[in-house]
Amino acid sequence: MVDNFDQIVMRTLEHISLVGVAIGLAILTGVPIGIAITQNEKAANIVLYVAAIMMTIPSIALFGIMIPVLSKVGHGIGYVPAVIAVLLYSQLPIIRNTYTAIHNVDPALREAARGMGMSSLQRLRMVEIPLAIPVIMGGVRSAVVMSIGIMAIAAYIGAGGLGTFISRGISQTDARQLITGAVAVSFLAIAADFFLVWLQSRLTPAGLKRA
Amino acid sequence: MIRLDNLTKIFETKEGTTVAADHVNMEVQEGEICILLGPSGCGKTTSLKMVNRIVPPTSGRVFLGGKDTTDYDTITLRRQIGYVIQQIGLFPNMTIEDNIGVVPRMLGWDRQRTAKRALELLEMVALDPAIFLKRYPKELSGGQQQRVGVARALAADPPVLLMDEPFGAIDPINREIIQDEFLKMQKQLGKTILFVSHDIDEAVKMGDKIAIFRAGKLEQFDTPDNVLAHPANSFIADFVGGDRTLKRLRLLTVGEVMDAEPPRVKADDSLSSALQLMNDTDYDNLIVVGPRGRAQGVVYRSVAEGRQGLCNDHHSGLKATVRESDDLRTAVSQMFAHDLTWLPVVDDEGFYKGYITQRGITHTLGRTYRDAEQGA
């Protein structure tokens, strides 16, 4: 029993680290892309379209596609393809929310900022990003919850995590392992969502919260 | 000083080209408020926004204090120009203090100086710093927000202000108040101001000069009184309204029109001496003053002719009085309200200062028309 518990904890930490690294990288790429495409509506449409198509690829197929590609650098299976897949899936919610949030900043604020002599970077840093934070964080939240689910499948390419229980449960027709894995994944997703709600409210500028 | 030199803006749209500003030339003197006035789409806002290059001019130049603004990069230029817009545009993520401090911070002021300036400016726009410094914009009413908007524009003490219908979104009662406060502030600050409005009454009240636009062209650029008294063409005459002469009443104060040394009688003077004075001075009534000069009542010619005794026993009460600083509109309104053709002018303590009549007002307002006729 104690052994099993240790295993669950270990797999959970593994799962968190996979999702955490993937989402961290997704934020580092998605937010700048989302901001960049506010400058050009055509580019925005193309980028959002590509990101949406990415999401339609079944995850198991994406893992399969990456095996031959990443084998060339010696990472056909395991940690690297799992992180890359989740990174790609997370782009859409993060890019779309960032784009929408920056795009929807009140034009009057933008004009006031320009009229006061802010450069575009100052405008982003002092006005647009602070105002966009709640919506961007909303995108991160859906990306995280989705990624926790997708990462469970990454067990099939040897990435570890809570999916290990599920895949083993299926191959050994062991309902206990299957249910353990499924419940743990759900709990993790719910817990992560609660944490992110808290973080979102912490990061929202005081002036935007309800009085 | 602001000078626009052949300033032109042509917009290319799918429907074709629009000339939003067509070779606009004007010069606003240091310390003056110039109102850009006209119907929507006339080019007034475009002309304003070309000054700080929110709208880049197609051709022509803008000079500030004699310097061609194309010599500055856009960002440096904008930091020397206060900008107030109708939608106010306070940053909701910043406190009032931080909003006011935006330009000072960008200019590299230290924290202490920025904080002191924010405090000073809030006091200037009649908001209590103890209450408002740490608040967020959404906690303020529209009028309070626009006061902060004005304070923010003044933060780095720019010599020039651009105001795009700044009080347009504020309810009429608060608009009057905020306009009065702004004029009082401007008296001390002496900024050079371009101010867009579509409201002739606001223009007459706020402007030292009025520039009237139509279809991108500057149609008339003159003092409010001249715009009202001598509209350059029928478009302007229509725009300023059929009651334009009444609007001129706003531009003059009672003090400028009244008889400052009217004849008067004391309470213990006899009616016969009052009648004698009326005959000598051609007045039909005389104000009765107390021992120290307070206006107490009025003696009418009919009473002085028909009765005997002291003024003190035969005077009637004063139905209405005006102050020297009141505008003529107030005076005329009082006359109409009380069926009078004259009013005594008193100061805050009730001391008798002068006498104003409808004929005197008509005469003063008519002077400019007579001058024009003689010139013609």
Coordinates of C-alpha atoms in Angstrom, one line a residue:
Chain A
M1 CA 0.0 0.0 0.0
V2 CA 2.7 2.4 1.0
D3 CA 4.6 1.3 -2.0
N4 CA 1.7 2.1 -4.2
F5 CA 1.2 5.5 -2.7
D6 CA 4.9 6.3 -3.3
Q7 CA 4.4 5.3 -6.9
I8 CA 1.3 7.5 -7.3
V9 CA 3.2 10.5 -5.8
M10 CA 6.2 9.9 -8.1
R11 CA 4.1 9.6 -11.2
T12 CA 2.1 12.7 -10.2
L13 CA 5.3 14.7 -9.9
E14 CA 6.5 13.4 -13.2
H15 CA 3.2 14.4 -14.8
I16 CA 3.4 17.9 -13.2
S17 CA 6.9 18.4 -14.4
L18 CA 6.0 17.3 -18.0
V19 CA 3.0 19.6 -18.1
G20 CA 4.8 22.4 -16.3
V21 CA 7.8 22.5 -18.7
A22 CA 5.5 22.2 -21.7
I23 CA 3.2 25.0 -20.6
G24 CA 6.1 27.2 -19.5
L25 CA 7.6 26.9 -23.0
A26 CA 4.1 27.4 -24.5
I27 CA 3.7 30.7 -22.6
L28 CA 7.2 31.8 -23.7
T29 CA 6.3 31.2 -27.3
G30 CA 2.5 31.8 -27.4
V31 CA 2.3 35.1 -25.7
P32 CA 4.9 36.9 -27.9
I33 CA 3.3 35.4 -31.0
G34 CA -0.1 36.5 -29.8
I35 CA 1.2 40.0 -29.2
A36 CA 3.1 40.1 -32.5
I37 CA 0.1 39.1 -34.6
T38 CA -2.0 42.1 -33.3
Q39 CA 0.1 44.2 -35.7
N40 CA -1.2 42.5 -38.8
E41 CA -4.7 41.1 -39.2
K42 CA -3.7 38.8 -42.1
A43 CA -0.9 37.2 -40.2
A44 CA -3.2 36.9 -37.2
N45 CA -5.8 34.9 -39.3
I46 CA -3.1 32.6 -40.7
V47 CA -1.5 31.9 -37.3
L48 CA -4.7 31.3 -35.5
Y49 CA -5.9 29.0 -38.4
V50 CA -2.7 26.9 -38.2
A51 CA -2.9 26.7 -34.4
A52 CA -6.5 25.5 -34.7
I53 CA -5.6 22.8 -37.2
M54 CA -2.8 21.7 -34.9
M55 CA -5.5 21.0 -32.3
T56 CA -7.4 18.7 -34.6
I57 CA -4.6 16.3 -34.9
P58 CA -5.3 13.3 -32.6
S59 CA -2.6 13.3 -29.9
I60 CA -1.8 9.6 -30.4
A61 CA -1.1 10.4 -34.1
L62 CA 1.1 13.3 -33.3
F63 CA 3.2 11.2 -31.0
G64 CA 3.5 8.7 -33.8
I65 CA 4.5 11.3 -36.3
M66 CA 7.2 12.6 -34.0
I67 CA 8.9 9.3 -33.5
P68 CA 10.7 9.1 -36.8
V69 CA 11.4 12.9 -36.9
L70 CA 12.9 13.1 -33.4
S71 CA 14.7 9.8 -33.7
K72 CA 17.2 11.7 -35.8
V73 CA 18.3 13.6 -32.8
G74 CA 18.0 10.5 -30.5
H75 CA 14.8 11.5 -28.8
G76 CA 12.2 9.5 -30.7
I77 CA 10.3 8.6 -27.6
G78 CA 10.1 9.7 -24.0
Y79 CA 10.2 13.2 -22.4
V80 CA 11.1 15.3 -25.5
P81 CA 8.3 14.4 -27.9
A82 CA 5.8 14.5 -25.0
V83 CA 6.7 18.1 -24.1
I84 CA 6.8 19.1 -27.8
A85 CA 3.3 17.7 -28.5
V86 CA 1.7 19.4 -25.5
L87 CA 3.6 22.6 -26.3
L88 CA 2.0 22.5 -29.8
Y89 CA -1.5 21.8 -28.5
S90 CA -1.2 24.6 -25.9
Q91 CA -0.4 27.3 -28.6
L92 CA -4.0 27.8 -29.7
P93 CA -5.6 28.8 -26.4
I94 CA -2.6 30.9 -25.4
I95 CA -2.1 32.7 -28.7
R96 CA -5.8 33.2 -29.2
N97 CA -6.4 34.6 -25.8
T98 CA -3.3 36.9 -25.9
Y99 CA -4.3 38.1 -29.3
T100 CA -7.9 38.8 -28.3
A101 CA -6.9 40.5 -25.1
I102 CA -4.4 42.9 -26.6
H103 CA -6.6 43.4 -29.6
N104 CA -9.6 44.4 -27.4
V105 CA -7.8 47.0 -25.3
D106 CA -9.9 50.1 -25.5
P107 CA -8.7 52.2 -28.4
A108 CA -9.1 55.3 -26.3
L109 CA -6.4 53.9 -23.9
R110 CA -4.2 53.2 -26.8
E111 CA -4.7 56.7 -28.1
A112 CA -4.1 58.3 -24.7
A113 CA -0.9 56.3 -24.4
R114 CA 0.3 57.3 -27.8
G115 CA -0.6 60.9 -27.2
M116 CA 1.4 60.9 -24.0
G117 CA 4.5 59.8 -25.8
M118 CA 4.7 56.1 -24.9
S119 CA 6.7 54.0 -27.3
S120 CA 5.0 50.8 -28.5
L121 CA 7.1 48.8 -26.0
Q122 CA 6.2 51.1 -23.1
R123 CA 2.5 50.9 -24.2
L124 CA 2.7 47.1 -24.0
R125 CA 4.5 47.0 -20.7
M126 CA 2.6 49.7 -18.9
V127 CA -0.9 49.4 -20.3
E128 CA -1.7 46.6 -22.7
I129 CA -0.1 43.5 -21.0
P130 CA -1.4 44.4 -17.5
L131 CA -4.9 44.8 -19.0
A132 CA -4.6 41.6 -21.0
I133 CA -3.3 39.5 -18.0
P134 CA -6.7 38.1 -16.9
V135 CA -7.6 37.0 -20.4
I136 CA -4.1 35.5 -21.1
M137 CA -4.3 33.6 -17.8
G138 CA -7.7 32.3 -18.9
G139 CA -6.0 30.8 -22.0
V140 CA -3.2 29.3 -19.8
R141 CA -5.8 27.7 -17.6
S142 CA -7.6 25.9 -20.4
A143 CA -4.2 24.9 -21.9
V144 CA -3.1 23.4 -18.6
V145 CA -6.3 21.5 -17.9
M146 CA -6.2 20.2 -21.5
S147 CA -2.5 19.3 -21.3
I148 CA -2.9 17.3 -18.2
G149 CA -5.3 15.0 -20.1
I150 CA -3.2 14.8 -23.2
M151 CA -0.1 14.1 -21.2
A152 CA -1.8 10.9 -19.9
I153 CA -1.5 9.5 -23.4
A154 CA 2.2 10.3 -23.5
A155 CA 2.8 7.2 -21.4
Y156 CA 2.5 5.2 -24.6
I157 CA 5.7 6.7 -25.9
G158 CA 7.4 6.2 -22.6
A159 CA 7.2 9.7 -21.2
G160 CA 6.0 8.4 -17.8
G161 CA 3.5 10.3 -15.7
L162 CA 0.1 9.2 -14.5
G163 CA -0.8 7.8 -17.9
T164 CA 1.5 4.9 -17.0
F165 CA -1.2 3.5 -14.7
I166 CA -3.8 3.8 -17.4
S167 CA -1.8 2.2 -20.1
R168 CA -0.7 -0.6 -17.7
G169 CA -4.3 -1.0 -16.5
I170 CA -5.5 -1.5 -20.1
S171 CA -2.8 -3.9 -21.2
Q172 CA -3.0 -6.0 -18.0
T173 CA -6.8 -5.6 -17.8
D174 CA -6.3 -4.3 -14.3
A175 CA -9.3 -2.1 -13.4
R176 CA -7.6 -0.9 -10.2
Q177 CA -4.6 0.6 -11.9
L178 CA -6.8 2.0 -14.7
I179 CA -9.1 3.7 -12.2
T180 CA -6.2 4.9 -10.0
G181 CA -4.7 6.6 -13.1
A182 CA -7.9 8.1 -14.3
V183 CA -8.9 9.5 -10.9
A184 CA -5.4 10.9 -10.3
V185 CA -5.4 12.7 -13.6
S186 CA -8.8 14.2 -12.9
F187 CA -7.8 15.3 -9.4
L188 CA -4.6 16.8 -10.8
A189 CA -6.6 18.7 -13.4
I190 CA -9.0 20.1 -10.9
A191 CA -6.3 21.0 -8.4
A192 CA -4.3 22.8 -11.2
D193 CA -7.4 24.7 -12.2
F194 CA -8.0 25.9 -8.6
F195 CA -4.4 27.0 -8.3
L196 CA -4.6 28.9 -11.6
V197 CA -7.8 30.6 -10.6
W198 CA -5.9 31.8 -7.5
L199 CA -2.9 32.9 -9.5
Q200 CA -5.1 34.7 -12.1
S201 CA -6.6 36.8 -9.4
R202 CA -3.2 37.5 -7.9
L203 CA -1.9 38.7 -11.2
T204 CA -4.9 40.8 -12.2
P205 CA -4.1 44.5 -11.5
A206 CA -6.1 45.8 -8.5
G207 CA -7.8 48.4 -10.6
L208 CA -9.4 45.8 -12.8
K209 CA -11.0 43.8 -10.0
R210 CA -14.5 44.4 -8.9
A211 CA -14.8 46.9 -6.2
Chain B
M1 CA 2.5 79.7 -29.8
I2 CA 1.1 77.2 -32.2
R3 CA 1.2 77.8 -35.9
L4 CA -0.3 75.6 -38.6
D5 CA 1.1 76.2 -42.0
N6 CA -0.8 74.8 -45.0
L7 CA -1.6 71.7 -42.9
T8 CA -3.3 69.2 -45.1
K9 CA -4.6 65.6 -44.6
I10 CA -5.9 63.4 -47.3
F11 CA -7.4 60.1 -46.4
E12 CA -7.4 57.4 -49.0
T13 CA -10.3 55.1 -48.5
K14 CA -12.1 52.4 -50.5
E15 CA -14.8 54.9 -51.4
G16 CA -12.2 57.4 -52.7
T17 CA -10.1 60.2 -51.3
T18 CA -11.3 62.5 -48.5
V19 CA -9.7 65.8 -47.8
A20 CA -10.0 66.0 -44.1
A21 CA -8.0 69.1 -43.7
D22 CA -7.3 71.4 -46.6
H23 CA -4.4 73.8 -46.3
V24 CA -5.2 75.0 -42.8
N25 CA -3.4 78.1 -41.8
M26 CA -3.7 79.6 -38.3
E27 CA -1.7 81.0 -35.4
V28 CA -2.6 80.7 -31.8
Q29 CA -0.8 83.1 -29.5
E30 CA 0.9 82.1 -26.3
G31 CA -1.5 81.7 -23.4
E32 CA -4.6 81.7 -25.6
I33 CA -7.4 79.1 -25.9
C34 CA -8.4 78.5 -29.5
I35 CA -11.5 76.5 -30.1
L36 CA -11.7 74.4 -33.2
L37 CA -15.4 74.4 -34.0
G38 CA -17.6 72.8 -36.6
P39 CA -20.0 70.0 -37.4
S40 CA -18.8 66.4 -37.3
G41 CA -16.5 65.5 -40.1
C42 CA -15.4 69.1 -40.7
G43 CA -11.7 68.4 -40.0
K44 CA -11.4 70.0 -36.6
T45 CA -10.3 66.8 -34.9
T46 CA -8.0 65.8 -37.7
S47 CA -6.3 69.2 -37.5
L48 CA -5.9 68.9 -33.8
K49 CA -4.4 65.4 -34.0
M50 CA -1.9 66.4 -36.6
V51 CA -0.3 68.7 -34.1
N52 CA 0.9 65.7 -32.0
R53 CA 1.0 63.5 -35.0
I54 CA -1.6 61.0 -33.8
V55 CA -2.7 61.7 -37.4
P56 CA 0.4 62.2 -39.6
P57 CA -0.1 65.2 -41.9
T58 CA -0.1 64.6 -45.7
S59 CA 1.6 68.0 -46.2
G60 CA 2.1 71.2 -44.4
R61 CA 3.8 72.0 -41.1
V62 CA 3.2 72.6 -37.4
F63 CA 5.3 75.1 -35.5
L64 CA 5.4 75.1 -31.7
G65 CA 7.0 78.2 -30.1
G66 CA 8.5 79.0 -33.5
K67 CA 10.1 75.5 -33.9
D68 CA 9.1 73.2 -36.7
T69 CA 7.8 70.1 -35.0
T70 CA 9.3 67.8 -37.7
D71 CA 12.6 68.6 -36.0
Y72 CA 11.5 66.4 -33.0
D73 CA 11.0 62.7 -33.1
T74 CA 7.3 61.8 -32.5
I75 CA 7.8 60.6 -28.9
T76 CA 9.8 63.6 -27.7
L77 CA 7.2 65.9 -29.4
R78 CA 4.3 64.2 -27.6
R79 CA 5.9 64.4 -24.2
Q80 CA 5.9 68.2 -24.5
I81 CA 2.2 68.4 -25.4
G82 CA -0.6 67.7 -22.9
Y83 CA -3.3 65.6 -24.5
V84 CA -6.9 65.3 -23.2
I85 CA -9.5 63.2 -25.1
Q86 CA -13.2 62.9 -24.8
Q87 CA -13.1 59.2 -23.7
I88 CA -10.7 60.3 -20.9
G89 CA -8.5 57.2 -21.3
L90 CA -7.2 56.8 -17.7
F91 CA -5.3 53.6 -17.4
P92 CA -7.6 51.3 -15.3
N93 CA -4.6 49.3 -14.1
M94 CA -3.0 52.3 -12.4
T95 CA -4.0 54.4 -9.4
I96 CA -4.8 58.0 -9.9
E97 CA -1.3 58.9 -8.7
D98 CA 0.3 56.6 -11.2
N99 CA -1.9 57.8 -14.0
I100 CA -0.8 61.4 -13.3
G101 CA 2.8 60.3 -13.0
V102 CA 3.1 58.5 -16.4
V103 CA 4.8 61.3 -18.3
P104 CA 7.0 62.4 -15.4
R105 CA 8.2 58.8 -14.9
M106 CA 8.9 58.5 -18.6
L107 CA 10.9 61.7 -18.5
G108 CA 13.0 60.2 -15.7
W109 CA 11.7 62.3 -12.7
D110 CA 12.5 60.7 -9.4
R111 CA 9.8 59.2 -7.3
Q112 CA 9.5 62.0 -4.8
R113 CA 9.2 64.7 -7.4
T114 CA 6.6 62.7 -9.3
A115 CA 4.6 62.1 -6.1
K116 CA 4.7 65.7 -5.1
R117 CA 3.5 66.8 -8.6
A118 CA 0.6 64.4 -8.5
L119 CA -0.5 65.8 -5.1
E120 CA -0.2 69.4 -6.4
L121 CA -2.2 68.7 -9.5
L122 CA -5.0 66.9 -7.7
E123 CA -5.4 69.9 -5.5
M124 CA -5.4 72.2 -8.6
V125 CA -8.3 70.2 -10.2
A126 CA -10.2 70.3 -6.9
L127 CA -9.9 66.7 -5.9
D128 CA -8.8 65.9 -2.4
P129 CA -5.4 64.1 -2.7
A130 CA -6.0 62.3 0.6
I131 CA -9.0 60.6 -0.9
F132 CA -8.1 60.2 -4.5
L133 CA -4.3 59.6 -4.9
K134 CA -4.6 55.8 -4.2
R135 CA -7.9 55.2 -5.9
Y136 CA -8.4 53.5 -9.2
P137 CA -10.2 55.2 -12.2
K138 CA -13.3 53.0 -12.0
E139 CA -14.0 54.3 -8.5
L140 CA -14.4 57.8 -9.8
S141 CA -17.4 59.5 -11.5
G142 CA -17.0 60.8 -15.1
G143 CA -16.4 64.3 -14.0
Q144 CA -13.8 63.3 -11.5
Q145 CA -12.1 61.1 -14.1
Q146 CA -11.9 64.0 -16.6
R147 CA -10.4 66.2 -13.9
V148 CA -7.7 63.6 -13.4
G149 CA -7.4 63.5 -17.2
V150 CA -6.7 67.2 -17.2
A151 CA -4.2 66.8 -14.3
R152 CA -2.4 64.0 -16.2
A153 CA -2.1 66.2 -19.3
L154 CA -0.6 68.9 -17.2
A155 CA 1.8 66.6 -15.3
A156 CA 5.1 67.5 -16.9
D157 CA 4.0 71.2 -17.3
P158 CA 3.8 71.2 -21.1
P159 CA 3.5 74.6 -22.7
V160 CA 0.8 73.4 -25.1
L161 CA -2.4 71.4 -24.5
L162 CA -4.5 69.6 -27.0
M163 CA -8.0 68.9 -25.9
D164 CA -10.4 66.8 -28.0
E165 CA -13.9 67.5 -26.8
P166 CA -12.7 67.1 -23.3
F167 CA -16.0 67.8 -21.5
G168 CA -18.2 66.4 -24.2
A169 CA -19.1 63.2 -22.2
I170 CA -19.9 65.0 -19.0
D171 CA -23.4 65.8 -17.9
P172 CA -24.5 69.4 -18.5
I173 CA -24.4 70.5 -14.8
N174 CA -20.9 69.1 -14.1
R175 CA -19.7 70.4 -17.5
E176 CA -20.4 74.0 -16.5
I177 CA -18.6 73.5 -13.2
I178 CA -15.6 71.8 -14.8
Q179 CA -15.4 74.5 -17.5
D180 CA -15.4 77.2 -14.9
E181 CA -12.7 75.5 -12.9
F182 CA -10.7 75.0 -16.0
L183 CA -10.9 78.6 -17.0
K184 CA -9.8 79.6 -13.5
M185 CA -6.8 77.3 -13.7
Q186 CA -5.9 78.5 -17.2
K187 CA -5.8 82.1 -15.8
Q188 CA -2.9 81.0 -13.6
L189 CA -1.3 78.6 -16.0
G190 CA -1.4 80.5 -19.3
K191 CA -1.1 77.4 -21.5
T192 CA -1.5 77.6 -25.2
I193 CA -4.5 75.5 -25.9
L194 CA -6.2 73.9 -29.0
F195 CA -9.6 72.8 -28.0
V196 CA -12.0 70.9 -30.2
S197 CA -15.7 71.4 -29.6
H198 CA -18.9 71.1 -31.6
D199 CA -20.8 73.3 -29.2
I200 CA -21.0 77.0 -30.0
D201 CA -21.9 77.9 -26.4
E202 CA -18.8 76.1 -25.1
A203 CA -16.7 77.8 -27.8
V204 CA -18.0 81.2 -26.8
K205 CA -17.4 80.5 -23.2
M206 CA -14.0 79.0 -23.4
G207 CA -12.3 80.5 -26.4
D208 CA -10.1 83.5 -26.8
K209 CA -10.3 82.6 -30.5
I210 CA -12.6 80.4 -32.5
A211 CA -11.7 78.6 -35.7
I212 CA -14.7 77.4 -37.6
F213 CA -14.2 74.5 -40.0
R214 CA -16.3 73.1 -42.8
A215 CA -15.4 70.2 -45.1
G216 CA -11.7 70.4 -44.1
K217 CA -11.4 74.2 -44.7
L218 CA -10.9 76.8 -42.1
E219 CA -13.8 79.2 -42.8
Q220 CA -13.3 81.8 -40.1
F221 CA -10.7 82.4 -37.4
D222 CA -11.6 85.3 -35.1
T223 CA -12.6 86.3 -31.6
P224 CA -15.8 84.9 -30.3
D225 CA -17.5 88.3 -30.4
N226 CA -16.5 88.8 -34.0
V227 CA -17.6 85.3 -35.0
L228 CA -21.0 86.0 -33.5
A229 CA -21.4 89.6 -34.6
H230 CA -19.8 89.3 -38.1
P231 CA -20.1 85.7 -39.3
A232 CA -18.0 85.4 -42.5
N233 CA -20.6 83.6 -44.5
S234 CA -24.1 82.1 -44.3
F235 CA -22.8 78.7 -43.2
I236 CA -21.2 80.2 -40.2
A237 CA -24.2 82.4 -39.5
D238 CA -26.4 79.3 -39.5
F239 CA -23.9 77.3 -37.5
V240 CA -23.6 79.9 -34.7
G241 CA -27.4 80.2 -34.7
G242 CA -30.1 82.7 -35.3
D243 CA -29.8 83.8 -31.7
R244 CA -26.1 84.6 -32.1
T245 CA -26.5 88.2 -30.9
L246 CA -28.0 86.9 -27.6
K247 CA -24.9 84.6 -27.3
R248 CA -22.8 87.8 -27.3
L249 CA -24.4 88.7 -24.0
R250 CA -22.1 86.1 -22.4
L251 CA -19.0 87.8 -23.6
L252 CA -19.5 91.1 -21.7
T253 CA -19.8 91.7 -18.0
V254 CA -22.2 94.1 -16.3
G255 CA -19.2 96.1 -15.1
E256 CA -18.2 96.9 -18.7
V257 CA -21.6 98.2 -19.6
M258 CA -23.1 99.9 -16.5
D259 CA -23.1 103.5 -15.6
A260 CA -20.4 103.4 -12.9
E261 CA -21.3 106.8 -11.3
P262 CA -25.1 106.9 -11.4
P263 CA -27.0 109.7 -9.5
R264 CA -28.4 108.5 -6.2
V265 CA -30.3 109.9 -3.2
K266 CA -29.9 109.4 0.5
A267 CA -32.6 108.1 2.7
D268 CA -33.1 111.4 4.4
D269 CA -33.2 113.5 1.1
S270 CA -36.5 115.0 0.3
L271 CA -38.6 113.8 -2.7
S272 CA -38.4 117.2 -4.2
S273 CA -34.6 117.1 -4.3
A274 CA -34.9 113.6 -5.8
L275 CA -37.2 115.0 -8.5
Q276 CA -34.8 117.8 -9.2
L277 CA -31.9 115.3 -9.6
M278 CA -34.0 113.2 -12.0
N279 CA -34.7 116.2 -14.1
D280 CA -31.0 117.1 -14.1
T281 CA -29.7 113.7 -15.0
D282 CA -32.5 112.4 -17.2
Y283 CA -33.1 109.3 -14.9
D284 CA -36.6 108.1 -14.4
N285 CA -35.8 106.5 -11.0
L286 CA -33.1 106.8 -8.5
I287 CA -31.6 104.3 -6.1
V288 CA -31.9 105.2 -2.4
V289 CA -28.7 104.4 -0.5
G290 CA -28.1 104.1 3.2
P291 CA -25.6 106.2 5.2
R292 CA -22.6 104.0 4.1
G293 CA -23.8 103.5 0.5
R294 CA -25.8 100.3 0.6
A295 CA -28.6 100.2 -2.0
Q296 CA -31.9 100.2 0.0
G297 CA -34.6 100.9 -2.5
V298 CA -35.8 103.0 -5.5
V299 CA -37.7 106.2 -5.9
Y300 CA -39.8 106.5 -9.0
R301 CA -40.4 109.7 -10.9
S302 CA -44.2 109.2 -10.6
V303 CA -43.9 109.0 -6.8
A304 CA -41.5 112.0 -6.6
E305 CA -43.9 114.1 -8.7
G306 CA -47.0 113.2 -6.8
R307 CA -46.0 113.2 -3.2
Q308 CA -44.1 115.2 -0.5
G309 CA -41.7 114.0 2.2
L310 CA -38.5 112.1 2.5
C311 CA -37.2 109.4 0.2
N312 CA -37.0 107.1 3.1
D313 CA -40.8 107.0 3.5
H314 CA -41.6 106.7 -0.2
H315 CA -39.2 104.3 -1.7
S316 CA -40.0 100.8 -3.1
G317 CA -38.0 97.7 -2.6
L318 CA -35.4 96.5 -5.1
K319 CA -36.9 93.5 -7.0
A320 CA -33.5 92.4 -8.3
T321 CA -29.8 93.3 -8.3
V322 CA -26.8 92.1 -10.3
R323 CA -23.0 92.1 -9.6
E324 CA -20.3 93.7 -11.7
S325 CA -18.8 90.3 -12.6
D326 CA -22.1 88.8 -13.8
D327 CA -22.3 88.5 -17.6
L328 CA -25.0 90.4 -19.5
R329 CA -27.0 87.3 -20.0
T330 CA -27.6 87.2 -16.3
A331 CA -28.5 90.9 -16.2
V332 CA -31.0 90.6 -19.1
S333 CA -32.5 87.4 -17.7
Q334 CA -33.1 89.3 -14.4
M335 CA -34.7 92.2 -16.3
F336 CA -37.0 89.9 -18.2
A337 CA -37.9 88.0 -15.0
H338 CA -38.9 91.1 -13.1
D339 CA -40.3 93.2 -16.0
L340 CA -37.6 95.9 -15.6
T341 CA -35.6 97.9 -18.1
W342 CA -32.9 98.7 -15.6
L343 CA -31.1 97.1 -12.6
P344 CA -28.9 98.4 -9.8
V345 CA -25.4 96.8 -9.6
V346 CA -24.2 96.0 -6.1
D347 CA -21.2 94.3 -4.6
D348 CA -21.1 91.3 -2.3
E349 CA -22.0 93.5 0.7
G350 CA -24.8 95.3 -1.0
F351 CA -23.0 98.6 -1.7
Y352 CA -24.3 100.4 -4.7
K353 CA -21.9 100.2 -7.6
G354 CA -23.7 101.2 -10.7
Y355 CA -26.8 101.2 -12.8
I356 CA -27.4 99.1 -16.0
T357 CA -30.2 99.6 -18.5
Q358 CA -31.5 97.7 -21.5
R359 CA -30.7 100.7 -23.7
G360 CA -27.1 100.7 -22.4
I361 CA -26.8 97.0 -23.3
T362 CA -28.3 97.5 -26.8
H363 CA -26.0 100.4 -27.3
T364 CA -22.8 98.5 -26.3
L365 CA -23.8 95.4 -28.4
G366 CA -24.6 97.6 -31.4
R367 CA -21.3 99.4 -31.4
T368 CA -19.6 96.8 -33.5
Y369 CA -22.4 96.9 -36.1
R370 CA -22.2 100.7 -36.4
D371 CA -18.4 100.5 -36.7
A372 CA -18.8 97.9 -39.5
E373 CA -21.3 100.1 -41.3
Q374 CA -19.1 103.1 -41.1
G375 CA -16.1 101.1 -42.4
A376 CA -18.1 99.8 -45.3

